[in-house]
Amino acid sequence: MNLLTKLKVSEIFYSLQGEGARIGTPTIFIRLQGCKAKHACFKAGIKCDTEFESGKEYTIEQILSWLELNAPQCKEITWTGGEPTDQLTDEMVQIFKDKGFFQAIETSGLNPVPVGIDFICVSPKVAEHVIAKNFPKGVHELRYVRHKGQDIPKPSIRADHYWISPHSDGFDINSENLKHCINLCIENGIWKLSLQNHKLWNIL
Ligand code: SF4
């Protein structure tokens, strides 16, 4: 592994985390291209509202240069996708760790995450037995998307935070899904409501 190793990247941008336990945190999002779970999502009727097909290749060196040029004040990265674990390796994470970056990841649970990741958010899009196999020690947060009529999630692993997020209509909140998720949280007493606040704030 060297600095000329390439990653397929959809976009890199500096913004605030809009969801979950790290809400409001300034972070550099590195959205990796592609997602091997997309056929499973399609079959399950999950509408993916993330654009991760386009993009270009960056070497690790080019990503480090982007960070230095565009957000030198920020030492936090959020790896997202698509499915970041399809490409990200232990060695890549170590390079950013050596440069002093805190690294969070947002994953569907399809694969284990690389060693060295500091904060793991799983938004499950694969079967629970796959998640149980990949995360035997649990994760920092679980975020399940729910629409009207769906039951409270029954996760197979433990987490520090359990979130339910209403399925949105693209950039808009679906009020029926929101009401349903609020009721689920109140009835259950453990799960918390997570909205995609970056959409409300009108930021990326
Ligand atoms: S796992 Fe996530 S990124 Fe991949 S297709 Fe499903 S919703 Fe989209």
CSV table of C-alpha atoms and ligand atoms in Angstrom, one decimal, residues 34-42 46-50 52 81-83 108 123 125, ligand 1:
chain,number,residue,atom,x,y,z
A,34,GLY,CA,-20.4,2.0,-6.0
A,35,CYS,CA,-22.4,-0.3,-3.7
A,36,LYS,CA,-22.4,-4.1,-4.0
A,37,ALA,CA,-25.6,-4.2,-1.9
A,38,LYS,CA,-27.6,-2.3,-4.5
A,39,HIS,CA,-29.3,-5.3,-6.0
A,40,ALA,CA,-30.4,-6.5,-2.6
A,41,CYS,CA,-31.8,-3.1,-1.9
A,42,PHE,CA,-33.6,-3.0,-5.2
A,46,ILE,CA,-35.4,0.1,-0.7
A,47,LYS,CA,-35.2,3.3,-2.7
A,48,CYS,CA,-31.6,4.5,-2.6
A,49,ASP,CA,-31.5,8.3,-2.7
A,50,THR,CA,-27.7,8.5,-2.9
A,52,PHE,CA,-22.9,7.1,-6.1
A,81,GLY,CA,-21.1,5.8,0.0
A,82,GLY,CA,-22.3,3.8,-1.8
A,83,GLU,CA,-20.7,1.2,0.4
A,108,SER,CA,-25.0,-0.9,5.2
A,123,SER,CA,-27.7,1.6,8.6
A,125,LYS,CA,-29.6,-3.0,4.4
B,1,SF4,S1,-26.9,-0.2,0.7
B,1,SF4,FE1,-27.2,2.0,0.9
B,1,SF4,S2,-26.0,2.9,-0.7
B,1,SF4,FE2,-26.2,0.8,-1.2
B,1,SF4,S3,-28.0,0.7,-2.6
B,1,SF4,FE3,-28.7,0.3,-0.5
B,1,SF4,S4,-29.4,2.3,0.3
B,1,SF4,FE4,-28.1,2.7,-1.5
